[in-house]
Short mmCIF file of N, CA and C in Angstrom, two decimals:
data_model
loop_
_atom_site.label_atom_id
_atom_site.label_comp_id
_atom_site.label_asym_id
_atom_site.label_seq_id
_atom_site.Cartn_x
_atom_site.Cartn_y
_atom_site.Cartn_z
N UNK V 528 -161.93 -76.94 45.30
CA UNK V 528 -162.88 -75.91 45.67
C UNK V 528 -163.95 -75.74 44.60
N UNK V 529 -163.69 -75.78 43.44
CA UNK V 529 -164.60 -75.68 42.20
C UNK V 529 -165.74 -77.02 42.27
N UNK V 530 -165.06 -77.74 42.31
CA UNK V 530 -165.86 -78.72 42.57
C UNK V 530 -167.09 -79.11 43.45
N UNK V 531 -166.68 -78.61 45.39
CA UNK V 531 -167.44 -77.86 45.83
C UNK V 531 -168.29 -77.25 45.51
N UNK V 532 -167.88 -75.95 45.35
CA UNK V 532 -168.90 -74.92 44.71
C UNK V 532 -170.16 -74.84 43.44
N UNK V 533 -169.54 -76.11 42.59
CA UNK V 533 -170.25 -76.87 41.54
C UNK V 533 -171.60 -77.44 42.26
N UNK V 534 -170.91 -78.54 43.42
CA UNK V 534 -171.95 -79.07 43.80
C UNK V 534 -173.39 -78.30 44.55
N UNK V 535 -172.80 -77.13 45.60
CA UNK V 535 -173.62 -76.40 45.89
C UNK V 535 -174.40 -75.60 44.89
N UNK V 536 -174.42 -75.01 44.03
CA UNK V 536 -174.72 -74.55 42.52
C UNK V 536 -175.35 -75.31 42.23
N UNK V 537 -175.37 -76.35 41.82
CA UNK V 537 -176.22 -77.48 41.42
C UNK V 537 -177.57 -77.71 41.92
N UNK V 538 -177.12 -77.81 43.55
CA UNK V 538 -178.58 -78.20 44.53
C UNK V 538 -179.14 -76.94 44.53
N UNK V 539 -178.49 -75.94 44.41
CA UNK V 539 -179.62 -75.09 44.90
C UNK V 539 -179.95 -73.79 43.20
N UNK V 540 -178.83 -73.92 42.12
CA UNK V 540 -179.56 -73.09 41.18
C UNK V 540 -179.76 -74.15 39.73
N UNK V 541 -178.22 -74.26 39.47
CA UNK V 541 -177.66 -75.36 38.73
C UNK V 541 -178.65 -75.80 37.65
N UNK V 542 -179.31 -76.83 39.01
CA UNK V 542 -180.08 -77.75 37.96
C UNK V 542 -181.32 -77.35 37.07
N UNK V 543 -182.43 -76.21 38.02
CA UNK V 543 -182.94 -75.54 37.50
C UNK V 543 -182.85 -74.79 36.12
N UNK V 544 -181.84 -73.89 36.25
CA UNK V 544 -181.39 -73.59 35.53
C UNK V 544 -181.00 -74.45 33.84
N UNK V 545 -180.09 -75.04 34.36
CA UNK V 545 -180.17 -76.23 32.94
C UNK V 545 -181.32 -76.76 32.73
N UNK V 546 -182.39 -77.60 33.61
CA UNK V 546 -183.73 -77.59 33.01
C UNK V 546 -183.88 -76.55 31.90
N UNK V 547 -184.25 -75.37 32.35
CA UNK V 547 -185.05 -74.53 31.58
C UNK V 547 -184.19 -74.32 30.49
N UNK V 548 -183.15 -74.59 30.39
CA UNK V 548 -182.70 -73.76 29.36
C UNK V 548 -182.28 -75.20 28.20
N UNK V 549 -182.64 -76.64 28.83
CA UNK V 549 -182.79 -77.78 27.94
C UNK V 549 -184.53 -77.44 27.74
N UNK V 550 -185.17 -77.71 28.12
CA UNK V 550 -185.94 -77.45 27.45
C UNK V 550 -186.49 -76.69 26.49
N UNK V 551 -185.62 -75.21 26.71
CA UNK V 551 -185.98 -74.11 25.55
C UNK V 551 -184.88 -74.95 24.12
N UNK V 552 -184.01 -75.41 24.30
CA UNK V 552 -183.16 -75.91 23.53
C UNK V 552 -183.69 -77.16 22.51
N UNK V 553 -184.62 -78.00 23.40
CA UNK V 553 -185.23 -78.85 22.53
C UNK V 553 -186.50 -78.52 21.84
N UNK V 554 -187.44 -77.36 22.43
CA UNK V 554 -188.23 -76.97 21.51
C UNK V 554 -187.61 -76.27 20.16
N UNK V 555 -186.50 -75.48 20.49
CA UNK V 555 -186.05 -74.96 19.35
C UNK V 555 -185.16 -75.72 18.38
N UNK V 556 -185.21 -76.70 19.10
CA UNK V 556 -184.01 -77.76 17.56
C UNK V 556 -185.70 -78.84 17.12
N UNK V 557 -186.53 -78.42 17.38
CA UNK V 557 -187.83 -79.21 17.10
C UNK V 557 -188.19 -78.19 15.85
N UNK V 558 -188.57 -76.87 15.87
CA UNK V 558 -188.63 -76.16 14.99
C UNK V 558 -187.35 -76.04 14.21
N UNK V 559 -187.74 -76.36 13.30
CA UNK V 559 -186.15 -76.79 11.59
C UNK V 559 -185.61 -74.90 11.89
N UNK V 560 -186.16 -74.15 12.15
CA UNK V 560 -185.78 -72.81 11.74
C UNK V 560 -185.00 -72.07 12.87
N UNK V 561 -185.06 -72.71 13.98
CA UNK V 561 -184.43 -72.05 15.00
C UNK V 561 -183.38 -72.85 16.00
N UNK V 562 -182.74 -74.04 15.17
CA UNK V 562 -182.12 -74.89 15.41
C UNK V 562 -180.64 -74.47 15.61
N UNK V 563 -179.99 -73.34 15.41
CA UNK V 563 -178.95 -72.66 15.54
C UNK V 563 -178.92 -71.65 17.18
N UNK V 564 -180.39 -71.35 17.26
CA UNK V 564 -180.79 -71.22 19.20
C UNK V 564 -180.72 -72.29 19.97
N UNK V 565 -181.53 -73.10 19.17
CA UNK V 565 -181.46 -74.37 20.15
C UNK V 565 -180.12 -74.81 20.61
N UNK V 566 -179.13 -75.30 19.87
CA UNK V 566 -177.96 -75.86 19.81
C UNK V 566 -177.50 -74.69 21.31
N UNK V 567 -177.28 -73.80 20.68
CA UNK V 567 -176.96 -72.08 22.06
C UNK V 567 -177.49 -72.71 23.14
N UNK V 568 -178.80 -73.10 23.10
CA UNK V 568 -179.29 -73.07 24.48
C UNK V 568 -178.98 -74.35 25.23
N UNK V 569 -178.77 -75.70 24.36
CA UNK V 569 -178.02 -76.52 25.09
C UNK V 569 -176.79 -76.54 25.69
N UNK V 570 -176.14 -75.60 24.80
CA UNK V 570 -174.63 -74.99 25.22
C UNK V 570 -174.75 -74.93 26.68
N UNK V 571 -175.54 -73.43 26.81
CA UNK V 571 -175.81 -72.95 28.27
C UNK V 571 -176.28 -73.40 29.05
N UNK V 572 -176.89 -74.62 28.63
CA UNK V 572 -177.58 -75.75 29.72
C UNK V 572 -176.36 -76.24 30.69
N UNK V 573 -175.59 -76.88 29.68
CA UNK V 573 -174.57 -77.50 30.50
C UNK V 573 -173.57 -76.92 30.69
N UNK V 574 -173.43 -75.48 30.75
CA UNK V 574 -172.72 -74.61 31.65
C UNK V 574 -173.22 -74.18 32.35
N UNK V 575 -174.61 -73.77 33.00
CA UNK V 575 -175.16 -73.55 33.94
C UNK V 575 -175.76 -74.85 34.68
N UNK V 576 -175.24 -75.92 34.32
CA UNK V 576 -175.29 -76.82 35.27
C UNK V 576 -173.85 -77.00 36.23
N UNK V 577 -172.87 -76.65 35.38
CA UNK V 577 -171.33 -76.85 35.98
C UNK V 577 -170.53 -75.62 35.66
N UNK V 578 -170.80 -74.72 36.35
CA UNK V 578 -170.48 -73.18 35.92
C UNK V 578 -169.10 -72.67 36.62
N UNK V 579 -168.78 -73.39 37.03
CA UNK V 579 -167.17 -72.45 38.35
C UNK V 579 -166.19 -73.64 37.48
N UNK V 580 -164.85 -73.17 36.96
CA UNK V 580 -163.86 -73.52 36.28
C UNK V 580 -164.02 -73.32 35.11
N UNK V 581 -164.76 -72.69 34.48
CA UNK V 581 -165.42 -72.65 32.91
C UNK V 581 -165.69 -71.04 33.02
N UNK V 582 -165.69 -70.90 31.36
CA UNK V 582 -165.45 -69.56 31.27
C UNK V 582 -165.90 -69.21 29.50
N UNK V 583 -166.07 -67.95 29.24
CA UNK V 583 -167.03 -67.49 27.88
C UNK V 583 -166.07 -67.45 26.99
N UNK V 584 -165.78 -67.51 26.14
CA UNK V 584 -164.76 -66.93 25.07
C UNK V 584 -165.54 -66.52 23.21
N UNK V 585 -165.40 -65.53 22.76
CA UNK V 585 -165.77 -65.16 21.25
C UNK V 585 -165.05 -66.41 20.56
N UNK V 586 -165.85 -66.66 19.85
CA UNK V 586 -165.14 -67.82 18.58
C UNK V 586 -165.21 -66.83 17.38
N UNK V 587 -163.41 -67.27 17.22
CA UNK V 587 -163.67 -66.07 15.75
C UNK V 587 -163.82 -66.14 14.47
N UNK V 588 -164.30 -67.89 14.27
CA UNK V 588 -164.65 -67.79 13.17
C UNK V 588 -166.12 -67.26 13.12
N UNK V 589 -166.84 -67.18 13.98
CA UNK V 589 -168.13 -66.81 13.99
C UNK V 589 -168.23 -65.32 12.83
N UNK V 590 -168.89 -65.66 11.99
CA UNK V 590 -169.41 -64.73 11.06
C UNK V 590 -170.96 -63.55 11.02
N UNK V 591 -170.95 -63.50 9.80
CA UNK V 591 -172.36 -62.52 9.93
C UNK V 591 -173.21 -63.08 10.25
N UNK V 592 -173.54 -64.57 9.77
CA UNK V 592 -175.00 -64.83 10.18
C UNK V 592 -175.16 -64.94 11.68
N UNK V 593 -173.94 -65.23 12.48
CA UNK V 593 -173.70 -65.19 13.96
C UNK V 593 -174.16 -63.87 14.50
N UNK V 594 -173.84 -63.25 13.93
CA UNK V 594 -173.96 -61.53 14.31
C UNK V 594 -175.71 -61.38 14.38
N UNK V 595 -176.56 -61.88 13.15
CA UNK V 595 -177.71 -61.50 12.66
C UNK V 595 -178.39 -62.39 13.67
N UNK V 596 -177.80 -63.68 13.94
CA UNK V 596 -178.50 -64.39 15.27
C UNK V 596 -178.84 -63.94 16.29
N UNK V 597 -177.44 -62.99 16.73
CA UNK V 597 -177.16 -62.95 18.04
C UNK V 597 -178.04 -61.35 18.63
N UNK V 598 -178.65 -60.75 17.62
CA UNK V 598 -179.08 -59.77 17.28
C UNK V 598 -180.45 -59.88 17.59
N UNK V 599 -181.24 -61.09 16.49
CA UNK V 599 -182.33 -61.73 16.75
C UNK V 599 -182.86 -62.24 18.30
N UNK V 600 -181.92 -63.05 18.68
CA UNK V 600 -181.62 -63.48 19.91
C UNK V 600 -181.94 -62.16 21.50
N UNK V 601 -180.92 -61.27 20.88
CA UNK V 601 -181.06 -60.08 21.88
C UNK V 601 -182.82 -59.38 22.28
N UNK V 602 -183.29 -58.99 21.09
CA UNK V 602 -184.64 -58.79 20.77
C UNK V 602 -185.78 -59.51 21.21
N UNK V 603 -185.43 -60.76 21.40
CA UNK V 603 -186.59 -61.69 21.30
C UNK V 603 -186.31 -62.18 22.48
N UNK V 604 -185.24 -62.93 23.17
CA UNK V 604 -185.41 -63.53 24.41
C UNK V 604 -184.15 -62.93 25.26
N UNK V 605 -183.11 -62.67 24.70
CA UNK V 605 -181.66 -62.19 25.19
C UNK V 605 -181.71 -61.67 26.43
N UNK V 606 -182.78 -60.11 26.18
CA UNK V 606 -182.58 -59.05 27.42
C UNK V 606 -183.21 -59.54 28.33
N UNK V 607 -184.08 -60.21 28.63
CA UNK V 607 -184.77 -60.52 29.67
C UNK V 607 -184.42 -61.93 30.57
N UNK V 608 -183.87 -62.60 29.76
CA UNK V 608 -182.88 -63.78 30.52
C UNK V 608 -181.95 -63.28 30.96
N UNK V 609 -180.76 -62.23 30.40
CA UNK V 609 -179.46 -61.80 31.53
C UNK V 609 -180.60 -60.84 32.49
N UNK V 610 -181.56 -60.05 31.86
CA UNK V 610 -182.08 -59.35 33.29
C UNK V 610 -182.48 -60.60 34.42
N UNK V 611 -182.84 -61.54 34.32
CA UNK V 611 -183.48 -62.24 35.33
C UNK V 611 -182.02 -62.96 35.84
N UNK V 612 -180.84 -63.21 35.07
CA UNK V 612 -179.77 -63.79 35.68
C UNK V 612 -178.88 -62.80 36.31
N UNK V 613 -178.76 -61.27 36.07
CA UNK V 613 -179.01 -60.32 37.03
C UNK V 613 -179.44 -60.08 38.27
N UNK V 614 -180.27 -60.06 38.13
CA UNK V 614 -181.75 -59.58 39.18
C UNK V 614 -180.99 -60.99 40.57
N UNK V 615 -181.26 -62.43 39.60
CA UNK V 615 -181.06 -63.14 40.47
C UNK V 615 -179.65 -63.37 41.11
N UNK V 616 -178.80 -62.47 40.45
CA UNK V 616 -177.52 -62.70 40.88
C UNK V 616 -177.04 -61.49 42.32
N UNK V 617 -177.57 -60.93 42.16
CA UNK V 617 -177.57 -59.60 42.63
C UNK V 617 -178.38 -59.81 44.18
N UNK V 618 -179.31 -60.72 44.38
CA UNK V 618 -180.01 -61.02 44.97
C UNK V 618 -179.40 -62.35 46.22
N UNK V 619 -178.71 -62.81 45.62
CA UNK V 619 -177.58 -63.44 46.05
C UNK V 619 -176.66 -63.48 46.49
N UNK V 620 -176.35 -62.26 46.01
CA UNK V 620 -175.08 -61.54 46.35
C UNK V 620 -175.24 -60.73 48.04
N UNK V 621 -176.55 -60.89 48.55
CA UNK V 621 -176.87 -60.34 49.24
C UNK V 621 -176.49 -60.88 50.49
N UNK V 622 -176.70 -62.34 50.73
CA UNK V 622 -175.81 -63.00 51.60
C UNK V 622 -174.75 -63.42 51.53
N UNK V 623 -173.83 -63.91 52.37
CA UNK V 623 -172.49 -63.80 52.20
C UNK V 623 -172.16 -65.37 51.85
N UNK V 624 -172.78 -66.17 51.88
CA UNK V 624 -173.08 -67.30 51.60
C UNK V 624 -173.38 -67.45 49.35
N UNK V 625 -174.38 -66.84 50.06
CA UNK V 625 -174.33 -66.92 48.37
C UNK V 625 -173.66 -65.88 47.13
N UNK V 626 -172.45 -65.44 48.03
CA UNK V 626 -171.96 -64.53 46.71
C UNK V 626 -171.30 -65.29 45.75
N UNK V 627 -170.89 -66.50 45.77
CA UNK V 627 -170.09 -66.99 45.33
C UNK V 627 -171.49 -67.29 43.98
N UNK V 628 -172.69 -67.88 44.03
CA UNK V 628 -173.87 -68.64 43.67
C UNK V 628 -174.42 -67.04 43.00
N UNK V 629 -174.06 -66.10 43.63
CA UNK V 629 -174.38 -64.59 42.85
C UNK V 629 -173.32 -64.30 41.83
N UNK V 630 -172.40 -64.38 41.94
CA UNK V 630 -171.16 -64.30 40.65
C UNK V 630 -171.62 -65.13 39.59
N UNK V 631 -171.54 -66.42 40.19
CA UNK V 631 -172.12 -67.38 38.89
C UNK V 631 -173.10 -66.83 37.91
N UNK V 632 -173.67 -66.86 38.85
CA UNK V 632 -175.43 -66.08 37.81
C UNK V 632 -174.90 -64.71 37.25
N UNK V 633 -174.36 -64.16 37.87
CA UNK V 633 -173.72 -62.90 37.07
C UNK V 633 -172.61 -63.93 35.44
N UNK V 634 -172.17 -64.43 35.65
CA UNK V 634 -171.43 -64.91 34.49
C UNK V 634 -172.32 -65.24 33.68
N UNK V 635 -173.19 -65.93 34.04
CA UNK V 635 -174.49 -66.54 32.73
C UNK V 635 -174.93 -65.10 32.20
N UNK V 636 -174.66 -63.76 32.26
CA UNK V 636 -175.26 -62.61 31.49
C UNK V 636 -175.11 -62.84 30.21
N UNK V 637 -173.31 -61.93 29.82
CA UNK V 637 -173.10 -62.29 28.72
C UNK V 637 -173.41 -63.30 27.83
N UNK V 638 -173.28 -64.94 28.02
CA UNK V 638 -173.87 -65.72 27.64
C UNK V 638 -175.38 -65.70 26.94
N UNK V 639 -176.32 -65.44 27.86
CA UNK V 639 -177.71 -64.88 27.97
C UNK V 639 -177.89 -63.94 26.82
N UNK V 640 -177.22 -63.02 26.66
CA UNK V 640 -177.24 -61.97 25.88
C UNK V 640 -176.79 -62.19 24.74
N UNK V 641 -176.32 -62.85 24.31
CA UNK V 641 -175.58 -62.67 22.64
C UNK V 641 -174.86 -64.47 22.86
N UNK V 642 -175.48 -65.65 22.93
CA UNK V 642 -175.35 -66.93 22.88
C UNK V 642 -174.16 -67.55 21.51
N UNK V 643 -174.83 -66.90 20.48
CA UNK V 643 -174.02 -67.42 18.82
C UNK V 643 -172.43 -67.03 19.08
N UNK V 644 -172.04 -67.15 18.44
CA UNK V 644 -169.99 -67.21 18.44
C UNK V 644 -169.10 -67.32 19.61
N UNK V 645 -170.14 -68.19 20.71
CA UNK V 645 -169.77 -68.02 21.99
C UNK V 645 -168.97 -69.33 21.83
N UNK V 646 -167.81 -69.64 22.55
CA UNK V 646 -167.50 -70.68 23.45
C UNK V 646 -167.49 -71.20 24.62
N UNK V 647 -167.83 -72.10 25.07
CA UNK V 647 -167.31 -72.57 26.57
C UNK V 647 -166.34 -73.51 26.93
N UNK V 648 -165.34 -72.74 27.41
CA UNK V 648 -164.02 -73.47 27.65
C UNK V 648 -163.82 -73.47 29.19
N UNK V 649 -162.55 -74.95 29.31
CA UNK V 649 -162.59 -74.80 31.04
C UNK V 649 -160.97 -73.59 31.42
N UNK V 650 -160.69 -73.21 32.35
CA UNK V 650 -160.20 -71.67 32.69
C UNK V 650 -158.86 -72.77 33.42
#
């Protein structure tokens, strides 16, 4: 079933999704200074390309400078990517078809929001 649901995800948010968020990933490992986003945002690339069986977890070695990232992060691009993975999840959720494709996008929040000491593991 995951698998399924992968594939539909894919064609219709999926890939998008990982686009944009490889591309924000390679501009930022291009700039020497924000190469600790970048890395984040490839993370989330390829979990929002293959998002159903996978799941968020805190890494605990993650320290202060994780904290001061994830902080930075919130401020600058954070709130407005889970609002739009919100908005779009919610929106989704509207047909009965796509609630499943609305959950997803609801999972990419957290992520969205605070990227640094994150893991992605499969569930």
């Amino acid at each position: 079933m995951t698998v399924l649901l992968n594939l539909i995800w894919l064609v219709f948010a999926g890939f998008w999704l990982a686009l944009g968020y490889l591309i924000a990933g390679i501009v930022c490992c291009i700039l020497v200074v924000t190469i600790p986003f970048g890395l984040a945002s490839l993370r989330i690339a390829r979990y929002a390309l293959w998002p159903f069986g996978r799941t968020v977890t805190d890494r605990r070695d993650a320290g202060v400078p994780s904290v001061l990232g994830n902080v930075l992060w919130l401020l600058l691009a954070g709130w407005w990517i889970a609002l739009c993975h919100l908005v779009t999840g919610l929106l989704l959720c509207i047909t009965i078809i796509g609630i499943p494709l609305g959950v997803a996008n609801i999972k990419l929040v957290p992520v969205a929001l605070v990227p640094l000491g994150r893991e992605i593991v499969p569930t």
